XYZ file of C-alpha atoms in Angstrom:
755
model
C -26.691 130.682 28.491
C -27.054 133.177 30.698
C -30.125 132.542 32.919
C -33.526 134.289 32.058
C -34.602 136.838 33.270
C -38.532 136.576 33.934
C -41.525 135.134 35.437
C -42.674 134.074 32.112
C -40.966 133.463 28.499
C -43.556 134.514 26.182
C -44.926 131.651 24.670
C -44.955 130.275 21.484
C -47.156 128.704 18.766
C -46.087 125.824 16.577
C -47.924 123.269 14.119
C -45.696 119.786 15.418
C -48.713 117.796 15.252
C -49.395 114.604 13.023
C -52.758 112.021 13.151
C -52.318 108.454 12.260
C -55.046 106.467 11.374
C -55.963 102.955 12.194
C -55.789 102.250 8.224
C -52.193 103.718 7.948
C -50.954 102.296 11.151
C -50.728 98.675 9.372
C -49.165 99.101 6.965
C -46.753 100.413 9.001
C -46.427 97.960 11.718
C -47.925 96.171 14.296
C -49.446 97.792 16.540
C -51.710 96.887 18.503
C -50.369 92.666 20.529
C -51.755 90.337 22.712
C -48.023 89.653 24.398
C -47.507 86.922 26.394
C -47.023 87.145 29.667
C -45.588 85.687 32.624
C -46.131 85.141 35.947
C -44.431 84.755 39.214
C -46.220 84.466 41.992
C -44.695 85.186 45.445
C -44.780 83.000 48.236
C -45.264 85.873 51.023
C -45.571 83.749 54.572
C -41.768 82.066 53.436
C -40.412 85.629 53.278
C -41.961 86.732 55.910
C -39.822 84.200 58.222
C -36.628 85.127 59.492
C -33.826 84.515 57.482
C -30.999 81.359 58.937
C -28.697 84.072 60.339
C -27.620 85.744 64.219
C -28.517 88.970 64.984
C -24.591 89.886 64.758
C -24.878 88.076 60.881
C -28.358 89.733 60.324
C -27.133 92.957 62.029
C -23.863 92.741 59.351
C -26.187 92.356 56.816
C -27.957 95.494 56.711
C -24.375 96.895 57.570
C -23.220 95.826 54.455
C -26.357 96.798 52.696
C -26.266 100.187 53.288
C -22.363 101.218 53.467
C -20.616 98.516 52.093
C -22.684 97.526 49.047
C -23.087 100.472 46.435
C -18.984 99.548 45.606
C -19.022 96.237 46.954
C -22.206 93.828 46.106
C -21.892 89.776 46.285
C -25.049 88.912 45.159
C -24.527 89.950 41.485
C -27.005 92.822 41.719
C -25.569 95.827 40.823
C -26.341 96.512 36.576
C -22.929 97.236 35.101
C -19.617 97.518 37.129
C -19.119 98.629 40.683
C -15.656 100.281 41.460
C -14.673 97.516 44.600
C -13.770 93.796 44.369
C -17.486 91.268 44.953
C -16.598 90.613 49.321
C -17.320 87.086 50.278
C -16.565 84.726 52.897
C -12.747 84.751 51.143
C -12.452 88.711 52.216
C -12.055 87.499 55.893
C -10.554 84.702 56.103
C -7.081 83.605 58.293
C -4.911 85.945 57.728
C -6.934 88.091 55.293
C -9.163 89.272 58.047
C -6.848 91.433 59.793
C -5.774 93.318 56.076
C -9.338 93.685 55.400
C -9.730 95.757 58.874
C -7.014 98.212 58.469
C -8.628 99.108 54.481
C -12.036 99.471 56.524
C -10.450 101.867 58.710
C -8.032 103.623 56.555
C -9.466 103.460 53.110
C -8.497 103.939 49.954
C -7.293 106.747 47.070
C -10.825 105.236 45.563
C -12.622 104.224 49.223
C -13.132 106.685 51.826
C -11.414 105.468 55.544
C -14.777 104.769 57.646
C -12.699 104.563 60.360
C -14.382 107.460 61.900
C -17.892 106.438 60.291
C -18.224 103.025 61.524
C -17.605 101.972 65.683
C -14.899 98.817 66.106
C -18.645 96.541 66.868
C -20.255 97.523 63.379
C -17.263 96.372 61.890
C -17.195 93.497 63.374
C -20.598 92.628 62.229
C -19.926 93.550 59.182
C -17.034 90.691 59.272
C -19.158 88.362 60.979
C -21.169 88.754 57.747
C -19.064 88.212 55.384
C -17.915 84.911 56.687
C -21.715 83.881 55.429
C -21.132 84.902 51.933
C -20.467 82.009 49.329
C -18.185 82.258 47.278
C -20.229 81.307 44.483
C -23.162 83.947 45.604
C -22.159 86.363 43.344
C -22.485 83.619 40.278
C -25.862 81.542 41.063
C -28.922 82.030 39.938
C -30.723 84.192 42.032
C -34.325 83.109 41.350
C -37.926 84.366 42.553
C -39.496 82.827 45.621
C -42.635 82.079 44.321
C -43.813 80.233 41.175
C -43.719 80.815 37.174
C -47.608 80.569 35.958
C -48.751 81.373 32.783
C -50.397 83.562 30.883
C -53.864 81.673 30.871
C -53.279 80.945 35.062
C -55.857 83.446 35.581
C -55.733 85.945 38.401
C -52.562 85.056 41.994
C -53.680 85.098 44.574
C -56.307 86.796 46.612
C -57.867 87.383 49.685
C -61.147 84.739 49.101
C -62.102 83.482 53.082
C -60.045 86.333 54.655
C -61.910 87.102 57.999
C -61.851 91.072 58.155
C -59.434 92.279 61.142
C -61.310 93.131 64.285
C -58.058 92.847 67.105
C -56.579 96.220 68.824
C -54.187 97.881 69.940
C -53.745 101.035 71.896
C -51.212 102.744 74.258
C -48.838 105.618 75.035
C -45.688 106.477 74.556
C -43.541 108.408 77.640
C -39.801 109.728 78.291
C -37.402 108.408 80.425
C -37.347 104.916 82.134
C -40.714 104.942 84.568
C -42.050 108.048 85.407
C -41.780 110.496 82.358
C -43.725 112.931 80.523
C -46.169 112.497 77.334
C -44.189 111.790 74.123
C -46.411 112.895 70.929
C -45.450 112.628 67.408
C -44.447 109.983 68.132
C -43.546 107.196 65.274
C -45.491 102.963 66.699
C -45.284 100.327 64.626
C -47.013 96.788 64.272
C -45.928 93.692 62.060
C -47.838 90.623 62.556
C -44.639 88.017 62.277
C -46.277 85.998 59.776
C -46.686 88.847 57.256
C -45.061 91.093 54.616
C -46.936 94.893 55.914
C -46.127 97.005 58.982
C -47.926 99.334 59.999
C -47.696 102.800 61.831
C -49.526 105.321 63.375
C -48.107 108.347 65.741
C -49.412 109.167 69.741
C -51.213 111.984 69.902
C -50.315 115.280 72.173
C -51.418 113.182 75.682
C -48.561 110.054 74.006
C -51.800 107.726 73.061
C -51.790 105.636 70.339
C -54.534 103.796 68.920
C -54.190 101.416 65.250
C -56.786 100.666 63.774
C -58.840 97.600 63.510
C -55.459 94.571 62.523
C -55.701 90.081 62.159
C -55.413 87.795 64.997
C -51.880 87.249 65.535
C -48.706 87.409 66.880
C -47.086 91.101 66.270
C -43.728 92.766 66.985
C -43.922 96.196 68.152
C -41.781 99.157 67.968
C -41.804 102.831 69.151
C -39.141 105.386 67.445
C -38.124 109.310 67.233
C -35.928 111.107 65.987
C -33.509 111.652 69.476
C -34.469 108.637 71.534
C -33.438 104.807 71.824
C -35.690 102.859 69.629
C -38.475 100.609 71.761
C -39.450 97.259 71.383
C -42.175 95.037 72.012
C -44.342 91.687 71.336
C -47.984 91.148 72.181
C -50.504 88.826 70.646
C -53.510 90.009 68.954
C -56.969 88.858 69.391
C -60.413 90.368 68.738
C -62.214 89.357 72.230
C -58.640 90.932 73.869
C -57.687 93.987 73.096
C -54.322 94.824 74.203
C -52.668 97.636 75.425
C -48.761 99.050 75.719
C -46.779 101.506 77.301
C -43.834 102.977 75.746
C -40.286 104.598 77.640
C -38.375 105.515 75.518
C -34.658 106.833 76.470
C -32.382 110.050 75.048
C -29.577 109.512 73.393
C -26.590 111.386 72.615
C -25.621 110.260 68.654
C -28.836 110.991 67.102
C -27.407 111.278 63.798
C -28.309 108.519 62.075
C -31.844 109.024 62.548
C -32.068 112.445 60.770
C -33.866 113.692 57.798
C -32.715 115.185 54.822
C -34.308 118.160 55.664
C -32.818 118.316 59.538
C -28.927 117.822 57.878
C -30.182 120.428 55.233
C -31.778 123.273 58.549
C -28.758 122.492 60.632
C -25.592 122.855 58.707
C -23.906 126.407 59.130
C -25.123 129.809 56.661
C -22.642 131.984 59.170
C -20.397 133.060 55.883
C -20.912 133.901 51.967
C -18.932 130.449 51.800
C -20.624 128.571 54.286
C -24.140 129.557 52.160
C -22.049 128.847 48.736
C -20.552 125.344 49.801
C -24.293 124.523 51.416
C -26.128 125.171 48.555
C -23.692 123.730 45.935
C -24.050 120.265 47.832
C -27.520 121.211 48.158
C -28.377 120.460 44.202
C -25.491 118.537 43.350
C -25.743 115.480 46.342
C -29.322 115.417 46.561
C -30.140 114.994 41.835
C -30.060 111.129 43.179
C -30.807 110.568 47.193
C -31.569 112.209 50.288
C -28.507 114.468 52.166
C -29.126 111.924 54.670
C -27.503 109.346 52.702
C -24.265 111.484 52.402
C -23.987 112.707 56.056
C -25.031 110.658 58.823
C -21.119 109.068 57.300
C -18.470 110.803 59.080
C -15.316 111.115 56.869
C -12.375 113.424 56.790
C -11.144 115.390 53.759
C -9.792 112.273 51.596
C -12.361 110.096 52.676
C -14.574 113.451 50.946
C -12.895 113.090 48.266
C -12.820 109.250 47.536
C -17.170 109.682 47.371
C -16.591 112.451 45.283
C -14.751 111.334 42.844
C -17.185 108.040 42.720
C -20.421 110.440 42.211
C -18.068 112.713 39.400
C -18.213 109.327 37.654
C -21.945 108.017 38.000
C -25.021 108.381 36.504
C -28.909 106.940 38.209
C -27.656 103.984 36.949
C -24.620 103.421 39.245
C -20.743 103.797 38.542
C -19.213 104.186 34.722
C -16.189 102.350 35.457
C -12.890 103.689 34.589
C -15.252 106.030 31.093
C -13.274 109.127 32.392
C -11.867 111.979 30.465
C -8.581 113.468 31.571
C -8.680 115.792 35.078
C -10.814 118.685 33.889
C -10.832 118.252 30.251
C -15.035 118.790 30.393
C -15.721 118.115 26.678
C -14.422 115.091 26.691
C -17.096 113.242 28.614
C -18.379 113.086 25.908
C -22.554 113.792 27.432
C -21.569 110.712 29.705
C -21.885 112.362 32.640
C -24.392 113.922 33.909
C -23.755 116.224 36.487
C -19.488 117.384 36.064
C -20.519 120.441 38.331
C -19.385 117.859 41.182
C -15.722 117.482 39.237
C -15.251 121.388 39.303
C -15.622 121.697 42.861
C -14.385 118.221 44.452
C -11.827 119.456 46.345
C -13.806 122.278 48.005
C -16.293 120.145 48.386
C -14.442 117.702 50.221
C -12.747 120.280 52.635
C -15.872 121.605 52.821
C -17.428 118.100 54.187
C -15.089 117.315 56.807
C -15.145 120.360 58.065
C -18.672 120.318 58.740
C -19.200 115.863 59.350
C -15.595 115.585 59.542
C -14.464 113.944 62.818
C -13.483 117.105 64.754
C -16.605 118.313 63.135
C -19.566 120.159 65.269
C -23.149 121.221 64.182
C -25.715 122.491 66.129
C -28.645 120.682 64.843
C -32.093 121.497 63.553
C -34.635 119.451 64.309
C -38.215 119.055 62.232
C -41.474 119.236 65.094
C -42.913 115.926 65.112
C -46.318 115.180 63.256
C -49.820 116.393 65.240
C -53.269 117.351 64.873
C -53.692 116.228 61.091
C -50.433 114.767 60.108
C -50.555 112.425 63.429
C -54.183 111.142 62.512
C -52.685 109.037 59.506
C -51.793 105.249 59.168
C -49.318 104.014 56.926
C -49.183 100.172 55.649
C -45.776 100.253 55.109
C -45.873 96.974 52.363
C -42.723 94.918 51.308
C -41.715 94.193 47.545
C -39.379 91.512 47.076
C -35.832 92.689 44.930
C -36.751 91.035 41.817
C -32.688 89.639 40.984
C -32.604 88.324 45.092
C -35.756 86.376 45.485
C -35.919 88.382 48.682
C -36.459 91.074 51.566
C -34.488 94.256 51.118
C -31.899 93.138 53.764
C -31.771 97.059 54.817
C -35.651 98.388 54.647
C -35.167 101.890 57.042
C -37.675 100.470 59.031
C -35.563 100.407 62.640
C -34.050 104.771 62.073
C -31.180 104.160 64.496
C -29.676 102.412 61.732
C -29.498 104.889 59.841
C -31.357 105.472 56.205
C -31.355 102.521 53.338
C -28.696 103.732 50.788
C -29.561 101.378 47.544
C -30.237 98.412 47.211
C -27.517 96.266 47.169
C -26.202 98.447 44.815
C -28.814 98.869 42.642
C -29.810 102.538 41.853
C -32.710 101.468 40.331
C -35.999 99.961 41.976
C -40.476 100.568 42.428
C -40.581 103.298 40.746
C -44.712 104.161 39.967
C -47.302 102.961 41.058
C -51.046 103.497 40.959
C -54.328 101.894 42.246
C -57.263 99.929 40.909
C -60.748 100.134 41.525
C -60.385 97.404 43.799
C -57.723 99.209 45.821
C -54.873 97.033 44.730
C -51.648 98.552 43.896
C -49.581 97.985 40.590
C -46.048 99.030 40.359
C -43.135 99.605 38.004
C -39.650 98.747 37.592
C -37.437 100.916 36.115
C -34.056 99.299 36.953
C -32.778 95.765 34.699
C -35.125 92.587 35.602
C -34.742 89.103 35.303
C -38.881 88.631 36.509
C -40.689 92.262 36.067
C -42.373 94.068 33.718
C -45.273 95.588 35.824
C -46.165 94.332 39.862
C -49.487 94.122 41.511
C -50.032 94.311 45.120
C -52.649 93.064 46.613
C -53.719 95.160 49.795
C -55.821 92.881 51.840
C -52.967 90.189 51.910
C -49.735 92.001 50.994
C -49.448 89.256 47.823
C -47.266 90.054 45.546
C -47.165 88.940 42.340
C -44.922 89.749 38.860
C -46.097 90.423 34.834
C -43.492 89.638 32.655
C -43.247 90.589 29.445
C -40.410 89.955 26.903
C -38.773 91.925 24.076
C -36.630 91.184 21.478
C -35.787 87.047 20.647
C -32.990 84.460 21.435
C -30.029 85.023 23.521
C -31.684 88.544 23.157
C -34.793 88.534 24.271
C -35.053 90.646 27.493
C -37.257 91.177 30.457
C -39.074 94.491 29.154
C -39.020 97.303 31.438
C -41.847 100.584 32.747
C -41.573 104.004 34.692
C -43.837 105.479 34.425
C -47.410 103.450 35.317
C -51.865 105.880 35.193
C -55.451 104.903 34.828
C -57.579 106.708 33.520
C -61.932 107.586 34.804
C -62.876 103.888 34.196
C -60.122 102.183 36.256
C -57.939 101.113 32.844
C -54.413 101.303 33.822
C -51.749 102.412 31.266
C -47.769 102.364 31.759
C -44.559 102.694 29.138
C -42.477 99.410 28.324
C -39.973 100.294 26.119
C -41.757 102.770 23.919
C -44.599 100.994 23.942
C -47.987 101.799 25.583
C -48.920 98.695 27.718
C -52.770 98.608 29.015
C -54.023 96.638 32.126
C -57.157 95.366 33.072
C -57.318 94.691 36.526
C -60.166 93.300 36.803
C -58.500 90.147 34.775
C -55.011 90.868 35.126
C -55.103 91.180 31.785
C -52.069 93.031 28.908
C -52.348 94.152 26.109
C -49.243 96.081 24.379
C -50.298 99.340 21.745
C -46.829 100.956 19.610
C -46.640 104.194 18.238
C -46.096 104.737 14.682
C -42.258 105.268 13.740
C -40.732 108.813 13.737
C -43.034 109.740 17.039
C -39.511 110.780 19.218
C -38.755 107.761 20.754
C -42.078 105.981 21.841
C -44.468 106.009 24.803
C -41.573 106.606 27.960
C -41.177 107.514 31.506
C -44.292 109.142 32.452
C -48.181 108.470 31.188
C -51.548 110.163 32.163
C -55.090 110.119 31.399
C -56.317 113.624 30.508
C -60.149 114.495 31.422
C -61.214 113.278 27.710
C -60.018 110.324 28.506
C -56.770 109.812 25.883
C -53.991 108.907 27.244
C -50.977 110.847 27.099
C -47.032 110.044 27.152
C -43.129 111.679 27.304
C -40.943 111.194 24.160
C -37.915 112.736 23.254
C -38.832 116.254 22.028
C -42.185 116.223 22.847
C -45.816 113.976 23.793
C -47.509 111.949 22.651
C -50.985 111.649 22.752
C -53.387 108.505 21.981
C -56.765 108.039 21.797
C -57.974 104.370 22.916
C -61.079 104.305 21.072
C -59.667 104.899 17.073
C -56.194 103.692 18.112
C -55.362 107.200 16.327
C -51.576 108.436 17.662
C -50.713 111.976 18.085
C -47.331 113.514 18.305
C -46.752 117.038 19.559
C -43.286 118.713 19.642
C -41.805 121.073 22.350
C -41.333 124.787 21.494
C -37.964 124.344 20.827
C -36.688 121.065 20.280
C -33.384 120.714 20.782
C -34.150 120.495 24.614
C -34.235 116.924 25.133
C -36.553 113.770 25.951
C -40.087 114.706 28.484
C -39.855 113.731 31.400
C -42.709 114.276 33.740
C -45.749 114.115 31.381
C -49.766 115.001 32.716
C -53.163 115.684 31.393
C -55.540 118.480 32.007
C -59.546 118.538 32.754
C -59.839 120.761 28.834
C -57.727 117.210 27.314
C -54.861 119.705 26.806
C -50.834 117.916 27.832
C -48.161 118.967 29.647
C -44.986 118.279 30.040
C -41.168 119.034 31.212
C -37.884 119.126 30.899
C -36.111 119.460 33.553
C -32.505 120.171 31.867
C -33.859 123.479 30.515
C -36.469 124.471 33.317
C -39.311 124.067 30.558
C -43.122 123.010 30.904
C -44.890 123.048 28.039
C -47.796 122.638 26.704
C -49.733 121.139 24.507
C -53.028 121.786 22.157
C -53.759 117.825 19.789
C -56.805 119.810 18.659
C -54.802 122.457 16.687
C -51.297 120.906 17.983
C -49.597 123.642 19.352
C -47.494 124.461 22.120
C -46.975 126.819 24.939
C -43.760 127.168 26.802
C -43.395 128.529 30.068
C -39.781 128.952 32.339
C -39.997 127.940 35.755
C -38.328 131.319 37.512
C -40.070 131.306 41.427
C -38.897 135.686 41.539
C -36.683 134.634 44.732
C -34.825 132.570 43.016
C -32.252 135.577 42.646
C -30.996 135.528 46.718
C -30.022 131.246 45.523
C -28.363 132.728 42.151
C -26.199 135.648 44.355
C -23.928 132.868 45.839
C -22.563 132.108 42.815
C -19.089 133.689 41.989
C -18.241 134.795 38.412
C -16.030 132.195 38.155
C -18.606 129.932 38.667
C -21.197 131.153 36.765
C -18.346 131.175 33.872
C -18.150 127.321 34.288
C -21.423 126.720 34.415
C -21.579 129.379 31.097
C -18.880 126.415 29.385
C -20.481 123.733 30.275
C -24.070 124.803 29.190
C -26.061 124.922 31.950
C -29.633 124.716 31.850
C -29.451 123.642 28.208
C -29.701 120.436 26.826
C -26.836 117.879 27.165
C -25.570 120.104 29.801
C -26.379 119.989 34.211
C -28.732 121.869 36.130
C -27.104 121.219 39.347
C -26.352 125.113 39.783
C -27.817 127.876 42.476
C -31.145 128.993 41.825
C -31.900 125.569 39.680
C -35.884 124.514 39.594
C -35.208 122.119 37.507
C -39.039 120.899 37.399
C -39.991 117.468 37.506
C -43.300 115.260 37.061
C -46.454 117.609 37.430
C -49.794 116.677 38.093
C -53.371 118.267 36.820
C -56.568 118.893 39.386
C -58.581 117.373 36.358
C -61.800 118.398 38.231
C -60.757 122.518 38.256
C -58.862 124.364 35.845
C -54.907 123.793 37.230
C -51.703 122.161 36.295
C -49.530 121.795 39.448
C -45.165 121.442 38.509
C -43.046 120.351 40.886
C -39.928 122.233 41.288
C -37.109 120.017 42.651
C -34.305 121.271 43.052
C -36.359 124.608 44.101
C -38.210 123.458 46.353
C -41.436 124.691 45.450
C -44.130 124.594 43.618
C -45.757 125.702 40.176
C -49.544 126.608 40.062
C -50.535 127.478 36.109
C -53.927 128.122 35.257
C -54.431 126.377 32.147
C -56.601 129.159 30.875
C -54.949 132.204 31.580
C -51.806 130.695 32.044
C -50.954 132.731 34.974
C -48.458 131.237 37.540
C -48.234 131.540 40.560
C -45.711 130.256 43.364
C -45.766 128.245 46.397
C -42.948 127.718 48.506
C -42.180 124.423 50.038
C -42.354 125.139 54.163
C -39.609 122.199 54.459
C -35.978 121.888 53.253
C -36.901 118.967 50.711
C -37.484 118.243 47.081
C -40.851 117.595 45.508
C -40.529 115.637 42.794
C -43.962 114.258 41.897
C -47.736 116.050 42.334
C -50.773 114.773 42.385
C -54.436 116.513 42.798
C -57.198 114.768 45.275
C -61.290 114.991 43.830
C -61.329 118.112 46.564
C -58.438 120.138 44.951
C -55.864 119.445 48.176
C -51.937 119.007 45.695
C -50.555 116.520 47.062
C -46.309 115.929 46.039
C -43.167 113.590 47.175
C -40.590 114.659 48.615
C -37.652 112.365 48.151
C -35.333 113.592 49.899
C -36.549 113.676 53.394
C -38.981 110.882 53.786
C -41.587 113.730 53.870
C -45.514 113.627 52.111
C -46.781 117.051 52.211
C -50.327 118.502 51.177
C -51.128 122.097 50.090
C -54.503 123.461 50.048
C -55.203 126.084 47.874
C -58.271 127.144 49.048
C -56.430 128.213 52.527
C -51.884 128.228 51.033
C -52.044 125.572 54.373
C -49.998 122.899 54.621
C -49.635 119.506 55.854
C -46.659 117.851 56.482
C -46.981 113.760 57.188
C -43.412 111.622 58.042
C -43.138 108.393 56.274
C -42.072 105.541 58.944
C -38.977 104.207 56.997
C -35.949 106.457 56.525
C -34.122 106.230 53.240
C -37.687 106.007 50.870
C -36.336 107.561 47.952
C -39.882 108.241 46.537
C -39.969 108.980 42.796
C -43.207 108.757 42.393
C -47.264 109.530 44.728
C -50.631 108.711 43.744
C -54.031 108.917 44.906
C -56.668 106.772 45.395
C -59.976 108.943 44.523
C -62.222 105.808 45.781
C -60.701 105.543 48.756
C -58.715 108.590 49.643
C -55.749 106.962 50.509
C -52.609 108.937 49.128
C -49.373 106.148 47.349
C -46.371 106.734 48.010
C -43.224 103.608 46.576
C -40.264 103.336 47.680
C -36.884 102.858 45.526
C -34.081 102.626 47.844
C -35.828 99.936 50.304
C -38.078 97.996 48.277
C -41.610 98.764 49.418
C -44.679 101.111 49.602
C -46.707 102.753 51.602
C -50.126 103.814 51.531
C -51.371 106.813 53.815
C -54.683 106.425 55.061
C -56.671 109.288 57.444
C -58.412 109.095 60.550
C -60.811 111.418 62.325
C -60.157 113.186 65.863
C -62.919 110.796 66.932
C -61.397 107.711 65.020
C -57.746 108.044 67.098
C -59.874 108.108 70.439
C -59.134 105.656 72.869
C -61.729 103.328 74.395
C -63.137 104.893 77.386
C -60.605 108.714 76.673
C -62.335 110.920 78.675
C-alpha cells in the first residue's frame, strides 16, 4: 500500500459497540474474582551490601552483562533460546582460556569480534568474572531475596518511626585537577551505603550543587559529565554536620561510552544522499527496540556488524527466535514471525555503512547535547533499584557510571519493569511485561526503598503460571488498575488488596497493553481490533472497534475529559477515537507535513520492497523512512486535547477532542517519544526511550524543557505524573530501576550564605 497523502484521512463512523449487563455476564463466565495473592518482601538492606567479588570481577560482571549476556547468559534469565552457549568457569579453564580469548577477539560467522570494541584489560576482567561462575549457575534456582508471605499478611514494609531526612550536602564542580573554572550542568550523585536508591542533582551556572535533606549515614558520591572522567568521593552525613565537597573533573579523550542516543544520531554524517539515506535506515530500524547508543558505543569491522544484524533480523522484543528463519530473501516465508524484515533487506549495506562510521578506522565529529541549565538543572532525580525477579538481586549493570557505557539488557532478557503509577500516599506501583516467577505487580515504598512483589497466578497444576502485566493507571479516587492476561486488575493501595474483572468472551483479546481512566471515572483498556470500556460501578463492559478492523491490536490507550476513549495502532499509523455512548469510531492518520523530506530518502528499489511486504499494514512493518509509529498517547483531562507520541516521527501530535483539529510539534532533540502524560497545569510530558531524557512542552508558549536522567541505557517505555506532589516518574526496563523527578525553585537550590 502506498504512503497516504494529506494530514488527516476523513474520519468514518461505525456502530460496533456491545454492552453487557452484569446478569448476562454471570451466565457467561465468572467476571469478578478475588484472586489468591502471594507477596515477596525483599530484604533491601541485604541487597544493598556489595557482592563477594573483587573490583576486577565486578567490573568483568558489568562488562559481561553489557557485551555478552544477550547471547551467553549463565544465569538462565533469557525467556527463550540464546544464539550462543551459556558460559561459566569451564569456558576459561586451563587451555580453554586461550581459545576463549581468540574467539572474543576474532569472532565467528555468528558472533562479532571484539578486537576493536574491548581493550585487553577489559577482556581480562571478563575472564576474571567467568572464573567465579559456577557450572551449575544456569540451573540453580534463583529465588527472591526475601520472604514470601500469604495474602492475609497485610501491607508489607513501611516507614513507621523513620526520622525525616535532615543532613545537608553541597559543593561545587570545577574543571581540571586544581584551578579550573566552574562546570555547569554536571550530574552529582549520592548513595547511602546501606540503601538501594540514589539521589542526583545538577550543578548551576556557577558549578555549585546542593542536595535536598538526606538521611544520616555514610555515602558514596560521584560527579560526571560527557567528556570527563568520573570523579568519586565519600562522605559521612549527619544533621549536625553539613558536608561540602569540591569535585575536579579531568577531560578524557575517548568519551564514546558516555554518549546518548541523540548525540550519536547528531554525530552521524549527512554530507551525501547515501549518508542521509543510510542514517535514516539505521535510525528507523535500530531504534525500534533500543537506543542508538546500545549499538554504536561498540566498534566492529564489517563482518562483526553483519553478525549483529543477522542476529537482529531473527529477533523480536523478547529475544532471539532461534533457527526458525525463512530461506535467504524469502520474506513471505517468515509467516509473520519477524518484526522487522527490513533489516534483512538492508543488512549488507547497513553492515558496510556501520563499519564506515563505527569501524576500526572511522572518525566522527561528535556533536554533544548542551548540559542542563535553568529549570532543567533544578531537578532532583531519585533512582530506586528493583530486584531482578529471577535473580533476586539488583541489576549487574545499571548505567550509573557513564564511562562504562549504556545498559543493554537484563542479563539477556528483553523485558523488565514496564509501567509505573503513583498511589495517593506517594508510593509507586509497577508492572513487568517479561515472564517471571514472583511478580504480577510490584510496590515501591518511596521513603524507604522497600520493594514488595505481588504474585497472581493462572492455570493449575504443572501449567500454573505467574500472571503477567503491562499497563497500569489510576482513576480520580486513587484506585489503581492494570491489565493481566486479558483481565482487568484493581488495586486498593490503602490495603494492598487486589481483585480481578474479566470481560465477556468475544471482546477482542481481553484487556491488554495500556489501561487508563477517563474524565468520568470509567476504565479503558486496549484489545485486539479496538478498545474495551468498563464501568466499575455497574460492572458493565463495552467493546469499541477500529474503523479499519484489519489493522491489528491496540497499543496506546487513554480516556479524555468528555469520557471518550482514544487508542493507537502503531504499525498502521492510526489514532482512533471511540464514543461509548454511540459506539462510533473516528480515525486519524498521523502524517506531519515535513515527513515528505524523510520519505524522499527512499530509492525506487526501497519503495518497491516496502510495498511488497505490506509496509504500514498490520502484520507487516513500519521501519521505513517517514514512518510515524504512534505509541502510547495521553489526555489532558483538565482540558480538551489528546496528545500522541509519534515514536519514529520524533514529534507530538495534538488533537482537539471536539473539533478534531490536529497539530504537530517536532521534538527539539533526536529522540523517540514513547508515552505522553499531561499534568494538571496542562504541561505535556514525554519519555524518550532512545535517549535517557524526559521532555516537557508548555503548549501555551511552545517552550520545551529537556531533563536528563542520571543513568544511561535506562530504556523508558512509560511516564507517569503525580499531580498530588507534582513529581514525574519513569521506569527503566533495561536497568531494573524506577526514577522520580522532583522540581525545585531557584531559591531552593541556593547554597547557605551564597551571594
